[in-house]
Coordinates of C-alpha atoms in Angstrom, one line a residue:
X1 CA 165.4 -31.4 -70.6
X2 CA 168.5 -28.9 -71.7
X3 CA 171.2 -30.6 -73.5
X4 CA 173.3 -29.0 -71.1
X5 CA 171.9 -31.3 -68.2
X6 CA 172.4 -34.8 -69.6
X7 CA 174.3 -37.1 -68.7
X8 CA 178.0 -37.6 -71.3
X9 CA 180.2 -40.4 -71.7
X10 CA 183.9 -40.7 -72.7
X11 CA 185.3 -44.0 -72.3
X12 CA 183.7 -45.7 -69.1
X13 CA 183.7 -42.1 -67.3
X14 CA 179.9 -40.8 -67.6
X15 CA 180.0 -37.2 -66.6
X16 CA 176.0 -36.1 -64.8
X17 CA 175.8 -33.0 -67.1
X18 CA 177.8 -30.5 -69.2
X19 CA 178.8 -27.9 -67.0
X20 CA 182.5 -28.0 -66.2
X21 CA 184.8 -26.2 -64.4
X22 CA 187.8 -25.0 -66.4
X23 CA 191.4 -24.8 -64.5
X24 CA 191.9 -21.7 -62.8
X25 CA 195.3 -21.4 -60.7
X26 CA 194.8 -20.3 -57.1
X27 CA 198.3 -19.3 -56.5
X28 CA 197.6 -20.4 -52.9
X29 CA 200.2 -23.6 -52.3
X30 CA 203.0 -23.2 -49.9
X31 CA 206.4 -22.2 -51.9
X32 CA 208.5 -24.1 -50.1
X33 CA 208.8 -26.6 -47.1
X34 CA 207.4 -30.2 -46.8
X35 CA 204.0 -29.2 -48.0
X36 CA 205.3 -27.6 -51.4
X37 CA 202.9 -27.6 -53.8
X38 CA 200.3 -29.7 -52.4
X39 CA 196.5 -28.9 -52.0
X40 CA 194.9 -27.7 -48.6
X41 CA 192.1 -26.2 -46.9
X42 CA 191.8 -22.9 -49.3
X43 CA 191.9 -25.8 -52.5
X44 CA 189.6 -28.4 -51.0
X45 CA 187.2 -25.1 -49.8
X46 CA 187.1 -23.8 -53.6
X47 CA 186.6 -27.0 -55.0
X48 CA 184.1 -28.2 -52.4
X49 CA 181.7 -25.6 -53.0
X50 CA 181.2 -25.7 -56.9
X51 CA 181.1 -29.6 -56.6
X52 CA 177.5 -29.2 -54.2
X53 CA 176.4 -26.8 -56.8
X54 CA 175.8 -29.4 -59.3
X55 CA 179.1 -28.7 -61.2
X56 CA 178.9 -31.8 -63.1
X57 CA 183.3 -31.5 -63.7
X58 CA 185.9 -30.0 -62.1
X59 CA 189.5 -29.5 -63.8
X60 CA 192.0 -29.1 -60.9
X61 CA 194.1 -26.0 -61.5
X62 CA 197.6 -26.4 -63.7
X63 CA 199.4 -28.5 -61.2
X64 CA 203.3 -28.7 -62.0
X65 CA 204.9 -32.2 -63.6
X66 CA 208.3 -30.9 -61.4
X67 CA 209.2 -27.6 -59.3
X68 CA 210.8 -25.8 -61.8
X69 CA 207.2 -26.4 -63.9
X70 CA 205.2 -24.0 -61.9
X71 CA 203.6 -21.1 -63.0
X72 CA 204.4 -19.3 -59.9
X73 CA 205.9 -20.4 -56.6
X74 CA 202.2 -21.0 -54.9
X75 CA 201.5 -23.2 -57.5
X76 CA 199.6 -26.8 -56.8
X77 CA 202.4 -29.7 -58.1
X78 CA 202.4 -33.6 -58.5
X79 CA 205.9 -34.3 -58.3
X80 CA 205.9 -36.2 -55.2
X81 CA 203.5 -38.7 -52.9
X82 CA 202.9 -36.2 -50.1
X83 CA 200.9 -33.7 -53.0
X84 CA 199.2 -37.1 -54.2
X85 CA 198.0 -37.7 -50.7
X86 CA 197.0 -34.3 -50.4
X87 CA 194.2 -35.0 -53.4
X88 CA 192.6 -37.4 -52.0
X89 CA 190.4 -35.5 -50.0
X90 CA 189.4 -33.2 -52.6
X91 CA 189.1 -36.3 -54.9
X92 CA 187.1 -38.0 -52.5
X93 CA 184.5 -35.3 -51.4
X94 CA 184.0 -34.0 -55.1
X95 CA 183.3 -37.8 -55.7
X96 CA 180.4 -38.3 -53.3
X97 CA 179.0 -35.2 -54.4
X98 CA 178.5 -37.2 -57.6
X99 CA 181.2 -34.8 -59.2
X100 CA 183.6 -35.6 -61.7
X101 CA 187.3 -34.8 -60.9
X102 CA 190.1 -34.1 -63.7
X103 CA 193.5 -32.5 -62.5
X104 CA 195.2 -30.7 -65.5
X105 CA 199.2 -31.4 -65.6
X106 CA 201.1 -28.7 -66.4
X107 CA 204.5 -27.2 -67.3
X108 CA 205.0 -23.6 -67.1
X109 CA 208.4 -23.2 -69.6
X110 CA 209.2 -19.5 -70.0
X111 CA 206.5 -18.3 -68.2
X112 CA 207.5 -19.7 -64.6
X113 CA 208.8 -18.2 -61.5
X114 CA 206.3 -15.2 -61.4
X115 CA 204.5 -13.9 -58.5
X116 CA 201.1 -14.3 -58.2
X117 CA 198.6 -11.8 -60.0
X118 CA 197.8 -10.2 -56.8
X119 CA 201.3 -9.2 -56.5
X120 CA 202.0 -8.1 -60.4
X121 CA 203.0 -10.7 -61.4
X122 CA 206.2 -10.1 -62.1
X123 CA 209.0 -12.5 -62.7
X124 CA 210.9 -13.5 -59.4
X125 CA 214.0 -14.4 -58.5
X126 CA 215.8 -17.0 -55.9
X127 CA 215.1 -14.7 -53.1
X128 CA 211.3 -14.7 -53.7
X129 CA 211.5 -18.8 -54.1
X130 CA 212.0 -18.2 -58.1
X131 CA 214.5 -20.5 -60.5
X132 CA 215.4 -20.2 -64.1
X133 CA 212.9 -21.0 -66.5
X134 CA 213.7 -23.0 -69.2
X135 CA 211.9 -23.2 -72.8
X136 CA 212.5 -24.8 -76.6
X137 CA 214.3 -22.0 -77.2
X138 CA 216.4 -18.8 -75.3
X139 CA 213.5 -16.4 -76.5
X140 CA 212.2 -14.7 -74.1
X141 CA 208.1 -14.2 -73.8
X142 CA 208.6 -10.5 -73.4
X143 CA 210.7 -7.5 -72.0
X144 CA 209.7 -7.9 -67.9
X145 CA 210.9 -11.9 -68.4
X146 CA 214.4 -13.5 -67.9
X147 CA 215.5 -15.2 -71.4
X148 CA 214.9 -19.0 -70.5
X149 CA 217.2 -21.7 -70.6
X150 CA 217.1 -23.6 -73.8
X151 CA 216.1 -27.4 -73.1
X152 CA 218.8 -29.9 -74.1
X153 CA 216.9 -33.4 -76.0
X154 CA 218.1 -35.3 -72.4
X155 CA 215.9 -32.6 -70.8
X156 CA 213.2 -32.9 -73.2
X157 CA 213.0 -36.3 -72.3
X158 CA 213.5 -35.8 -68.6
X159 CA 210.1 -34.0 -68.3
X160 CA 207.9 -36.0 -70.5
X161 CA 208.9 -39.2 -68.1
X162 CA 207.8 -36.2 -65.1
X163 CA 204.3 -35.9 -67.2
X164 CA 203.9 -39.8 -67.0
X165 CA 204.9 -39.6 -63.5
X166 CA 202.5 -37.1 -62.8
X167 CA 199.8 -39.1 -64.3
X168 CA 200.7 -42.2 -62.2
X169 CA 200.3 -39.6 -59.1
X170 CA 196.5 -38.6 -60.5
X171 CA 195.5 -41.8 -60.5
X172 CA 197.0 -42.7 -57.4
X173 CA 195.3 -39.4 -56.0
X174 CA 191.5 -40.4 -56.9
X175 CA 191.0 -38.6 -60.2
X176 CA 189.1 -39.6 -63.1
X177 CA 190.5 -37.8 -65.8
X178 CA 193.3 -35.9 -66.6
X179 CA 194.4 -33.0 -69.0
X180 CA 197.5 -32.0 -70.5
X181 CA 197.6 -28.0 -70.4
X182 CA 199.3 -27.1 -74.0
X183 CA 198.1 -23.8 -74.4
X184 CA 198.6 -20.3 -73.2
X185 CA 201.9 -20.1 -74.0
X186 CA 203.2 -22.5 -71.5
X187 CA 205.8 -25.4 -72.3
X188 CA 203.9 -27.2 -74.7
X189 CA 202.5 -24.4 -76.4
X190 CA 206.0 -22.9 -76.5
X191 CA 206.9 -26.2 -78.3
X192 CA 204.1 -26.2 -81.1
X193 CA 203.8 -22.0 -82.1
X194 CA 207.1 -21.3 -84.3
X195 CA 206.4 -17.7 -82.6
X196 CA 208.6 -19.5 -79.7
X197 CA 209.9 -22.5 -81.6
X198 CA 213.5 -21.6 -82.9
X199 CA 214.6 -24.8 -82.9
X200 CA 216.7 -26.3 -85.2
X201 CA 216.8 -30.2 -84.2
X202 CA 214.1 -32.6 -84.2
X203 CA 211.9 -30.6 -82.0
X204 CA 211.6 -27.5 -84.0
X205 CA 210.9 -26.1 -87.6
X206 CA 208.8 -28.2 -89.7
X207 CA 205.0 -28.6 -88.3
X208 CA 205.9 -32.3 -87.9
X209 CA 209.1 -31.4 -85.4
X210 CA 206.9 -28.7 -83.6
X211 CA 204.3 -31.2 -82.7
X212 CA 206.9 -33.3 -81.6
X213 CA 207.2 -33.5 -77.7
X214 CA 203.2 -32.8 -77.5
X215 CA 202.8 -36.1 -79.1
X216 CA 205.5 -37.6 -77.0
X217 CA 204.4 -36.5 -73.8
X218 CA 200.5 -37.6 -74.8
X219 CA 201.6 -40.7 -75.7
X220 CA 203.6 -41.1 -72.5
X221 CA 200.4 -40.5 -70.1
X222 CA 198.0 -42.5 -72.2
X223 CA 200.9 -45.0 -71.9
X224 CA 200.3 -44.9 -68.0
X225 CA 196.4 -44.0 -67.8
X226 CA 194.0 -46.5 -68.0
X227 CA 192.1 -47.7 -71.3
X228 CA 188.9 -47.1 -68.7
X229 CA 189.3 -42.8 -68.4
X230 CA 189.6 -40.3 -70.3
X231 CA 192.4 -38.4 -71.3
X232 CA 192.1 -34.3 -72.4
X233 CA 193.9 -31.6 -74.0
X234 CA 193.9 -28.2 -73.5
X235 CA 195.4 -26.2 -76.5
X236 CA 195.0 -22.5 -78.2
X237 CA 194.1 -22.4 -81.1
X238 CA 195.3 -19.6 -82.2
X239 CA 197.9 -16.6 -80.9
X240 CA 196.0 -14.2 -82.6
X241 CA 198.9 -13.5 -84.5
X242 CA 199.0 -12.9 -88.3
X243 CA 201.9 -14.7 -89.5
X244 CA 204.3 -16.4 -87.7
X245 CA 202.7 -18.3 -84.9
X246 CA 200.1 -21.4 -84.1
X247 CA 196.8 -20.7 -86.2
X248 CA 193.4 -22.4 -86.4
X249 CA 194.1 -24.3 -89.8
X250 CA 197.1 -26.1 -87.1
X251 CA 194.6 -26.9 -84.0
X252 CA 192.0 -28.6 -86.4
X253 CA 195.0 -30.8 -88.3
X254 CA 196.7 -31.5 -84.5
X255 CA 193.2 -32.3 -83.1
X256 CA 192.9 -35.2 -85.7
X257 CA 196.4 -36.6 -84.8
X258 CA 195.7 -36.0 -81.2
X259 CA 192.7 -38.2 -81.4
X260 CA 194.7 -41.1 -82.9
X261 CA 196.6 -41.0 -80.2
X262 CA 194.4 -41.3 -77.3
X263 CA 193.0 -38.0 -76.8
X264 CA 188.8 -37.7 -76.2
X265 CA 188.9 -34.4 -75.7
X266 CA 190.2 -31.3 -76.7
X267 CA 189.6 -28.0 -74.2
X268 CA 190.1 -25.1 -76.6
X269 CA 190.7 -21.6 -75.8
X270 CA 193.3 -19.0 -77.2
X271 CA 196.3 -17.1 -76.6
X272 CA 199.1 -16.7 -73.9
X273 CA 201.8 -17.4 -75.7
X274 CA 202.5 -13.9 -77.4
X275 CA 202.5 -10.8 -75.9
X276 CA 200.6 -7.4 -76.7
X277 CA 198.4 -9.0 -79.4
X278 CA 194.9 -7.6 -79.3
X279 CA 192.3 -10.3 -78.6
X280 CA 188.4 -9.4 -80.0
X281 CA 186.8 -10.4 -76.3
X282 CA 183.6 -10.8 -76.0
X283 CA 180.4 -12.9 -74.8
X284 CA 181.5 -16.9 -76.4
X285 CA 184.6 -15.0 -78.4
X286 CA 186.2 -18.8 -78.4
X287 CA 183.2 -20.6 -79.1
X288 CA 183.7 -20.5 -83.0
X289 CA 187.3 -22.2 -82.6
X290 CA 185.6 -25.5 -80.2
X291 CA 182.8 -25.7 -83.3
X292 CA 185.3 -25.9 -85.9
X293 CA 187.5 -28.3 -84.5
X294 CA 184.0 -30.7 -83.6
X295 CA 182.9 -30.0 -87.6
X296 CA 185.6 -31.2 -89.1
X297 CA 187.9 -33.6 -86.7
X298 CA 186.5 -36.7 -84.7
X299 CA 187.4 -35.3 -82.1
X300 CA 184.8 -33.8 -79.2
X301 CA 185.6 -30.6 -77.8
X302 CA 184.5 -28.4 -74.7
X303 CA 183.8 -24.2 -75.3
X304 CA 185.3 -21.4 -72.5
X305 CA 185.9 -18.0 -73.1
X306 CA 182.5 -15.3 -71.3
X307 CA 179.9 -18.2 -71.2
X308 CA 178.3 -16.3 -68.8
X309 CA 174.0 -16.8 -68.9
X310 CA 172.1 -20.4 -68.7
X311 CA 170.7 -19.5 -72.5
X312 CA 174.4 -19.3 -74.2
X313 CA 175.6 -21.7 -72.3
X314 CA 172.8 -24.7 -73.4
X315 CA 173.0 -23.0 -76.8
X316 CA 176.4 -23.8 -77.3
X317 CA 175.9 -27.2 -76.6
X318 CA 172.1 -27.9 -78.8
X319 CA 173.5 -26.4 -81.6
X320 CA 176.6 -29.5 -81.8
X321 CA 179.2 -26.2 -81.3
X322 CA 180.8 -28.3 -78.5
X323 CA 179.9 -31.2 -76.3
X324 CA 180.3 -29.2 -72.9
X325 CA 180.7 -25.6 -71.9
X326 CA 183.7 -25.0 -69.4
X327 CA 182.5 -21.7 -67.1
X328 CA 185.2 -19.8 -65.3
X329 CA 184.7 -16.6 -63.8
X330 CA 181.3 -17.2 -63.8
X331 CA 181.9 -20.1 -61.1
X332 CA 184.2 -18.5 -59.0
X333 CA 181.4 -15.5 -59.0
X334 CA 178.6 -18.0 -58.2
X335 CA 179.3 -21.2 -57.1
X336 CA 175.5 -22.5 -57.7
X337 CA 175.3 -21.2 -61.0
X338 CA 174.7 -25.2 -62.5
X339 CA 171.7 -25.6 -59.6
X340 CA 170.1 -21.9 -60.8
X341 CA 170.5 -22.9 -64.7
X342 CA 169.0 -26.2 -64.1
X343 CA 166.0 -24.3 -62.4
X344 CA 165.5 -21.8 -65.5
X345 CA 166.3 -24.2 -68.2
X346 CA 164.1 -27.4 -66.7
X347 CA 167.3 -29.0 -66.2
X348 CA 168.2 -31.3 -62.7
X349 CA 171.5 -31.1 -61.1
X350 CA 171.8 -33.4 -58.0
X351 CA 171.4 -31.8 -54.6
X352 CA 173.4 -32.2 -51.3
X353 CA 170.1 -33.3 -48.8
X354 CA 171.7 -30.9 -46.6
X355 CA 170.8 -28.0 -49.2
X356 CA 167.1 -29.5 -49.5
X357 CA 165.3 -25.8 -48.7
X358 CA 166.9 -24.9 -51.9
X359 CA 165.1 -27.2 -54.6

């Protein structure tokens, strides 16, 4: 059998094989009434469908710690009981589907209050359900974006209880394992890159003071997740910039100290958190990061970036360059992709009996 169809373990969470689904927002929550931010038909739908494919783990899109923490007005959020309630059905269903579910808890910074893609994607304002983003520092992340509020330590504080809170939530909502998103130049990432970091206090400058709420806010959901499940971190590992920003030599020393803190996973892509850099795309271009980060931390690590064919993908994961492979657009193109890959590779993925005509 593939590598990529066995079975892997973190904790006391075994996940049925190594194809995951990466977070990828929907932008499809209502912006404002009772329901704000919580999950429904077009979420449980989406999700649904790559969980009877044989998807063996499904990261829940960037879901907001508080209101002001979404990427966009449509964003999912888990800042209140009714959205936790919401979960369970997706929870639930992905769950007898024999489908592991992670929901990735997020905080948008200086990047908030935009439309959705579909729309531009431009920033928007109170009439369009927007707010005032807020960020380490009053920088903002380019010309088309509002200068951010600079976060006072009280604040600071404020939202690393909201991650914990959060957490509590995901448990509460039938997930197994949770992610903190700290890369693509959202809140966290904002904190860590001295490209957005001006910061003169605790929380900015040195290395040390720049890793500083990341730390804080991992320690604070590990404080409230159980020993029994696994906690993940998304990060980039690089902002493809030459000087002045997070690099790869950083990722690999912050994986290590992530790990002694409670992390089992590190999800690593790039970029996001500078604008008009040129980024070398191409088939597995953010492969090379996840495999230096697994040779020279403790720390295991899934691969995303154009893992596209059944061959990469079980590549990627014999050759010890990561422990999983995280597909993206090539699940939202093909739901079934994991049930097809199995078939080519001499893999198994498990089978709804409904879809029996299929094996």
């Amino acid at each position: 059998m593939s590598a990529l169809f066995e079975p892997y373990t973190l904790r006391e969470v075994t996940i049925p094989n190594r194809v995951w689904m990466p977070p990828m927002c929907q932008y499809s929550a209502a912006p404002e009434g009772p329901l704000t931010g919580a999950p429904h038909d077009w979420h449980f739908a989406h999700y649904a469908a790559r969980a009877t494919g044989g998807t063996g783990l499904i990261v829940v899109e960037a879901t907001a710690v508080s209101p002001e923490g979404r990427i966009s007005p449509y964003d999912l959020g888990l800042w209140n009981d009714t959205q936790a309630e919401a979960f369970r059905r997706i929870t639930g269903f992905l769950a007898a589907q024999g489908t592991v579910s992670a929901i990735q808890l997020a905080h948008a910074g200086r990047k908030a209050s935009t439309d959705r893609p579909w729309k531009g994607g431009a920033p928007v304002g109170s009439e369009a359900h927007g707010w005032q983003p807020l960020a380490p520092s009053p920088v903002a992340f380019d010309d088309s974006h509002p200068v951010p509020d600079e976060l006072t330590v009280d604040r600071i504080r404020e939202i690393v209880e909201q991650f914990a809170a959060a957490a509590r939530r995901a448990l509460d909502a039938g997930f197994e394992i949770v992610e903190i998103h700290g890369a693509h130049g959202y809140l966290i990432n904002e904190f860590l890159s001295p490209h957005s970091n001006h910061r003169t206090d605790a929380y900015g400058g040195s290395y040390e003071n720049r890793t500083r709420f990341a730390l804080e806010v991992v320690d604070a959901v590990r404080a409230v997740w159980p020993d029994d499940k696994p906690l993940f971190f998304r990060i980039s590992a690089t902002d493809w910039l030459e000087e002045s920003g997070w690099s790869p030599d950083d990722t690999v020393r912050f994986a290590g100290e992530l790990h002694a803190h409670g992390v089992d996973l590190l999800d690593v892509s790039t970029g996001g958190n500078a604008s008009g850099v040129r980024i070398p795309v191409g088939p597995g271009y953010q492969v090379p990061f996840a495999a230096r980060v697994r040779a020279e931390t403790p720390m295991p690590v899934a691969a995303v970036g154009l893992i596209t064919d059944a061959e990469q993908a079980a590549k990627i994961v014999a050759n010890g360059e990561a422990d999983a492979v995280l597909l993206g657009r090539e699940l939202l193109r093909n739901p079934s992709w994991p049930r097809l890959a199995a078939r080519e590779l001499g893999g198994e993925v498990r089978v709804p009996k409904q879809y029996h005509r299929s094996v």
